[in-house]
GROMACS .gro file of C-alpha atoms in nm:
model
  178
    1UNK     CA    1  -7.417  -1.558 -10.002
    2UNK     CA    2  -7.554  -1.421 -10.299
    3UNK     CA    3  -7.338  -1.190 -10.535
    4UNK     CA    4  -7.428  -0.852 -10.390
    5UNK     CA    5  -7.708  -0.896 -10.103
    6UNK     CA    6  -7.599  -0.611  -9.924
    7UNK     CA    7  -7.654  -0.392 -10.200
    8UNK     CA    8  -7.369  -0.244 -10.244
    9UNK     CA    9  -7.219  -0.017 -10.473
   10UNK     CA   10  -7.066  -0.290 -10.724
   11UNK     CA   11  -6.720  -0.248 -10.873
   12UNK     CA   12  -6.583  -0.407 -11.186
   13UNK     CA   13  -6.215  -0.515 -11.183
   14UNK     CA   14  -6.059  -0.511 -11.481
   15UNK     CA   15  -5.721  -0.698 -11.557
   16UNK     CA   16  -5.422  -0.509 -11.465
   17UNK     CA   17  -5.603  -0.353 -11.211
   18UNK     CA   18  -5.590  -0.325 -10.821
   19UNK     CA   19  -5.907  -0.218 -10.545
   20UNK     CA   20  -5.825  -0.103 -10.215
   21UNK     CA   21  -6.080   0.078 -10.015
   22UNK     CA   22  -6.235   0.108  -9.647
   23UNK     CA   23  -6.570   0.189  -9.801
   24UNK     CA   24  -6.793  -0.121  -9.896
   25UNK     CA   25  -6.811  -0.241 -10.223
   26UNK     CA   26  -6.913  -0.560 -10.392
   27UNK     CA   27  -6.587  -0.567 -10.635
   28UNK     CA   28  -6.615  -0.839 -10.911
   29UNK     CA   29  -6.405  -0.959 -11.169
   30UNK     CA   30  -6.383  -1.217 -11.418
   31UNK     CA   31  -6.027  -1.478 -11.411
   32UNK     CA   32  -5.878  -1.708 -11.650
   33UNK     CA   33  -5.506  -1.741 -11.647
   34UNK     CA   34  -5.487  -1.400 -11.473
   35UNK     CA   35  -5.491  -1.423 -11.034
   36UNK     CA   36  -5.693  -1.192 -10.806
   37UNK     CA   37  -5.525  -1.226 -10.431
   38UNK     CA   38  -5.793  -1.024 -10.185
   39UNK     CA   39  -5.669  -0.956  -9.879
   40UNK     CA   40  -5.916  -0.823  -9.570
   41UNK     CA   41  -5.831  -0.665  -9.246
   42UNK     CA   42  -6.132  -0.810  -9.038
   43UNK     CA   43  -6.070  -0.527  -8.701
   44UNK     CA   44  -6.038  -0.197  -8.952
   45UNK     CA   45  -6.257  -0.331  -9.193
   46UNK     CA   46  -6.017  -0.256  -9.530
   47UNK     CA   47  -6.034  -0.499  -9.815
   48UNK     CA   48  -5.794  -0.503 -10.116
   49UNK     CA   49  -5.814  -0.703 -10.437
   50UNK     CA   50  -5.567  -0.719 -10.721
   51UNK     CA   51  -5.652  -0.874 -11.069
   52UNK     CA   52  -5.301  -0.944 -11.216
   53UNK     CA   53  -5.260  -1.050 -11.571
   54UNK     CA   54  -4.885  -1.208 -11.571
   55UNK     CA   55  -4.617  -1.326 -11.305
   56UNK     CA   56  -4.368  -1.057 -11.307
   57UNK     CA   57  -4.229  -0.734 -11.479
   58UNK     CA   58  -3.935  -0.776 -11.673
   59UNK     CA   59  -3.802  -0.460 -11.600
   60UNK     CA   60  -3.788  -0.529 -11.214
   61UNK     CA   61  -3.470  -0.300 -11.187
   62UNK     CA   62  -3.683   0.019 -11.236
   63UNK     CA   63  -3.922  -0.140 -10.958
   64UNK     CA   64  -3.805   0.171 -10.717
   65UNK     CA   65  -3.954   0.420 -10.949
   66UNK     CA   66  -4.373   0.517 -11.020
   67UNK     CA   67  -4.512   0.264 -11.248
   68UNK     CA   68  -4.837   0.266 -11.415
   69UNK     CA   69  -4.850  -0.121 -11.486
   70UNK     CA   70  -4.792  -0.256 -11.153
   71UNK     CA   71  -5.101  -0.378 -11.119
   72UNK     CA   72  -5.028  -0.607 -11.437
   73UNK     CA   73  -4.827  -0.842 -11.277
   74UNK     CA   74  -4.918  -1.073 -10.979
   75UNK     CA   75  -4.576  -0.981 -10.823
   76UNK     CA   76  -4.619  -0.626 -10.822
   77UNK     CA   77  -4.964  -0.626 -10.705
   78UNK     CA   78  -4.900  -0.807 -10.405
   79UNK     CA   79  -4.572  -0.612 -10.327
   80UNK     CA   80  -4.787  -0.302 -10.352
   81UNK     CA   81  -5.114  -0.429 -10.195
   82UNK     CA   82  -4.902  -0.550  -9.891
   83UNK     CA   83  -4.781  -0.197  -9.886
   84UNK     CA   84  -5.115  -0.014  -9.858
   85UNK     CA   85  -5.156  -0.215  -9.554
   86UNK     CA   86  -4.837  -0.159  -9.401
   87UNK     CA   87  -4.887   0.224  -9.455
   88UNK     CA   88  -5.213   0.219  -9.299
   89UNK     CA   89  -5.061   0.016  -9.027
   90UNK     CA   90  -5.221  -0.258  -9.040
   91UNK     CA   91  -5.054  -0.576  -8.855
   92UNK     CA   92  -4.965  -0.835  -9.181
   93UNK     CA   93  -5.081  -1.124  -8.943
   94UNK     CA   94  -5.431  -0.988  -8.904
   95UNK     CA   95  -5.488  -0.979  -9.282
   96UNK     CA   96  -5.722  -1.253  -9.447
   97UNK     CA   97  -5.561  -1.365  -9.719
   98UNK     CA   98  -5.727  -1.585 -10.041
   99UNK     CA   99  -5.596  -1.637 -10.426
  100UNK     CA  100  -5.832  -1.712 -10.717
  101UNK     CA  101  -5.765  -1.802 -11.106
  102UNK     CA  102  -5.450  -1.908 -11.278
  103UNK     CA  103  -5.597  -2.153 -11.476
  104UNK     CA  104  -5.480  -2.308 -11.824
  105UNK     CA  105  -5.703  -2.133 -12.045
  106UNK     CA  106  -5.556  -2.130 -12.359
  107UNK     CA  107  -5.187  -2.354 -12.324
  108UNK     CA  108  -5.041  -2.037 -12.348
  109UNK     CA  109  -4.656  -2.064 -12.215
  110UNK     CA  110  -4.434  -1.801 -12.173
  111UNK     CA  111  -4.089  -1.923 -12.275
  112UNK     CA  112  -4.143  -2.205 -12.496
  113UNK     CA  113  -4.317  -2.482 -12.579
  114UNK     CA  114  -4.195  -2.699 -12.268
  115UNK     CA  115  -4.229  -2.419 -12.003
  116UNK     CA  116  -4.525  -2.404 -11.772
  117UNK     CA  117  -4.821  -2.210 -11.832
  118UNK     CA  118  -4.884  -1.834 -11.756
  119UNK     CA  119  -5.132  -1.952 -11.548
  120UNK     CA  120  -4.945  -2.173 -11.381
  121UNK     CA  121  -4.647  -1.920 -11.284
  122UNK     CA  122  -4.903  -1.686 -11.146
  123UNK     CA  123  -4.989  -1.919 -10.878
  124UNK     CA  124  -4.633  -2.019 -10.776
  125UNK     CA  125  -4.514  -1.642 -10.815
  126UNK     CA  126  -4.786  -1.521 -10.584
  127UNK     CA  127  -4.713  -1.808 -10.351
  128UNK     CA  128  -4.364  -1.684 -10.332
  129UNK     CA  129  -4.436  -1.331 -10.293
  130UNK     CA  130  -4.723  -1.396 -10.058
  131UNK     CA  131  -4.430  -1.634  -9.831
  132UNK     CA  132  -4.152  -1.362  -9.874
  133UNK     CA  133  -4.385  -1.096  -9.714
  134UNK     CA  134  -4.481  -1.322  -9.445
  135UNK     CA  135  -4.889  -1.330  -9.538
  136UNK     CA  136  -5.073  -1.642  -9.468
  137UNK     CA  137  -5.389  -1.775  -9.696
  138UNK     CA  138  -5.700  -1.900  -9.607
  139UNK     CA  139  -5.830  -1.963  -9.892
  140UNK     CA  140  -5.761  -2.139 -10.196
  141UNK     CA  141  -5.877  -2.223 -10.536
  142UNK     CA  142  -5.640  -2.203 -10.833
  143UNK     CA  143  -5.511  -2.379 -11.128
  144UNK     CA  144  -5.720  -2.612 -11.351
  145UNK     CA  145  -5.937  -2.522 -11.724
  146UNK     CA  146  -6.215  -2.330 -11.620
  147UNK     CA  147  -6.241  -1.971 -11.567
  148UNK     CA  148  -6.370  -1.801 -11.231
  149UNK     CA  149  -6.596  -1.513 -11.204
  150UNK     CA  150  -6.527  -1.357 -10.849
  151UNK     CA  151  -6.742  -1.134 -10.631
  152UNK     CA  152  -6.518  -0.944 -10.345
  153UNK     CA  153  -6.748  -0.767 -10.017
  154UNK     CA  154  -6.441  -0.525  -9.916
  155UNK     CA  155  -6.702  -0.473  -9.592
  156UNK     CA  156  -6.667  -0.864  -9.505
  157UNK     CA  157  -6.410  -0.977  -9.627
  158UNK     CA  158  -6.589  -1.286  -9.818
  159UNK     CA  159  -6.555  -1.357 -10.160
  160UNK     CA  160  -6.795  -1.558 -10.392
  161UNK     CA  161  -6.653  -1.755 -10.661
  162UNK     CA  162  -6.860  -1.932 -10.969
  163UNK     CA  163  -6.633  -2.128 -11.176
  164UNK     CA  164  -6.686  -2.100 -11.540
  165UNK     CA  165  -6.731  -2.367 -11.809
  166UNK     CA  166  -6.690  -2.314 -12.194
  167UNK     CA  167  -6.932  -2.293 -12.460
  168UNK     CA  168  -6.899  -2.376 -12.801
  169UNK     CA  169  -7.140  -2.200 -13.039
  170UNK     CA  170  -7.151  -2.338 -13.395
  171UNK     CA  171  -7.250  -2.084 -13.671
  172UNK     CA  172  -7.566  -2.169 -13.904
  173UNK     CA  173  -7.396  -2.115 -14.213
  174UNK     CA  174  -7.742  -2.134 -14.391
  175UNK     CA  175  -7.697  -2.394 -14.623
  176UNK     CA  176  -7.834  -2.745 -14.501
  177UNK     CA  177  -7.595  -3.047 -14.496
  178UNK     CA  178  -7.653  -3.349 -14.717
   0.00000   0.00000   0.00000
């Protein structure tokens, strides 16, 4: 599979955001810490992807009012991705599941220095959430250093991943060393 050999129209995800569409689309986004769940309904052909930046919302109390940052947080996202489905009634046990990213980019913790990494809370809040609303994935690849560059066909349901690797670059600073 290469990134977009269908040719189709190709859609940049950018963090905090969520796709969810019936038309095809190649949708592709870029991961570090932050987790992209896609989620495909093989019979009606609908695909969703989320690209969430951080585990949860603080402010879960206001949850049952509009919010424009739900798509920010892997909890959320889910919750609200699971939803579309539901309202297009679409059965939860026909929907192909797969979760991408959370890896430790940058030791970032939220919490402290002995708490686990944002990356790390991603995955296990997204397992929960994905458990509590009774979805089941098929696919896995999360956690480790490297970064993950996805490519989502909403009109298959498959997803290509290339994992990332760093790069240094040193700067010439002109002057030769002796």
């Amino acid at each position: 599979m290469s990134p977009n050999e269908d040719n189709l129209p190709v859609i940049y995800l950018k963090a905090a955001e969520l796709h969810f569409s019936d038309n095809p689309s190649s949708v592709m986004t870029v991961l570090g810490s932050c987790l992209s769940v896609t989620m495909f309904h093989r019979k009606a052909r609908v695909g969703a992807i989320c690209h969430g930046l951080l585990p949860k919302c603080r402010e879960r109390a206001l949850c049952s009012r509009p919010c424009a940052e739900r798509a920010k947080y892997v909890e959320c996202a889910i919750e609200m991705m699971v939803k579309l489905f539901d309202e297009n009634k679409l059965k939860r046990s026909e929907i192909e599941v797969k979760v991408f990213g959370g890896a430790d980019m940058f030791s970032m913790r939220l919490g402290g220095k002995n708490s686990i990494s944002v990356g790390r809370q991603n995955i296990e809040i997204a397992q929960l959430t994905l458990e509590k609303a009774g979805m089941r994935v098929i696919a896995l690849d999360v956690g480790g250093t490297a970064g993950r560059k996805l490519f989502f066909n909403t009109a298959t349901g498959d997803v290509l991943m290339k994992r990332l690797q760093a790069s240094i670059v040193l700067a010439d600073s002109g002057t030769d060393a002796k």
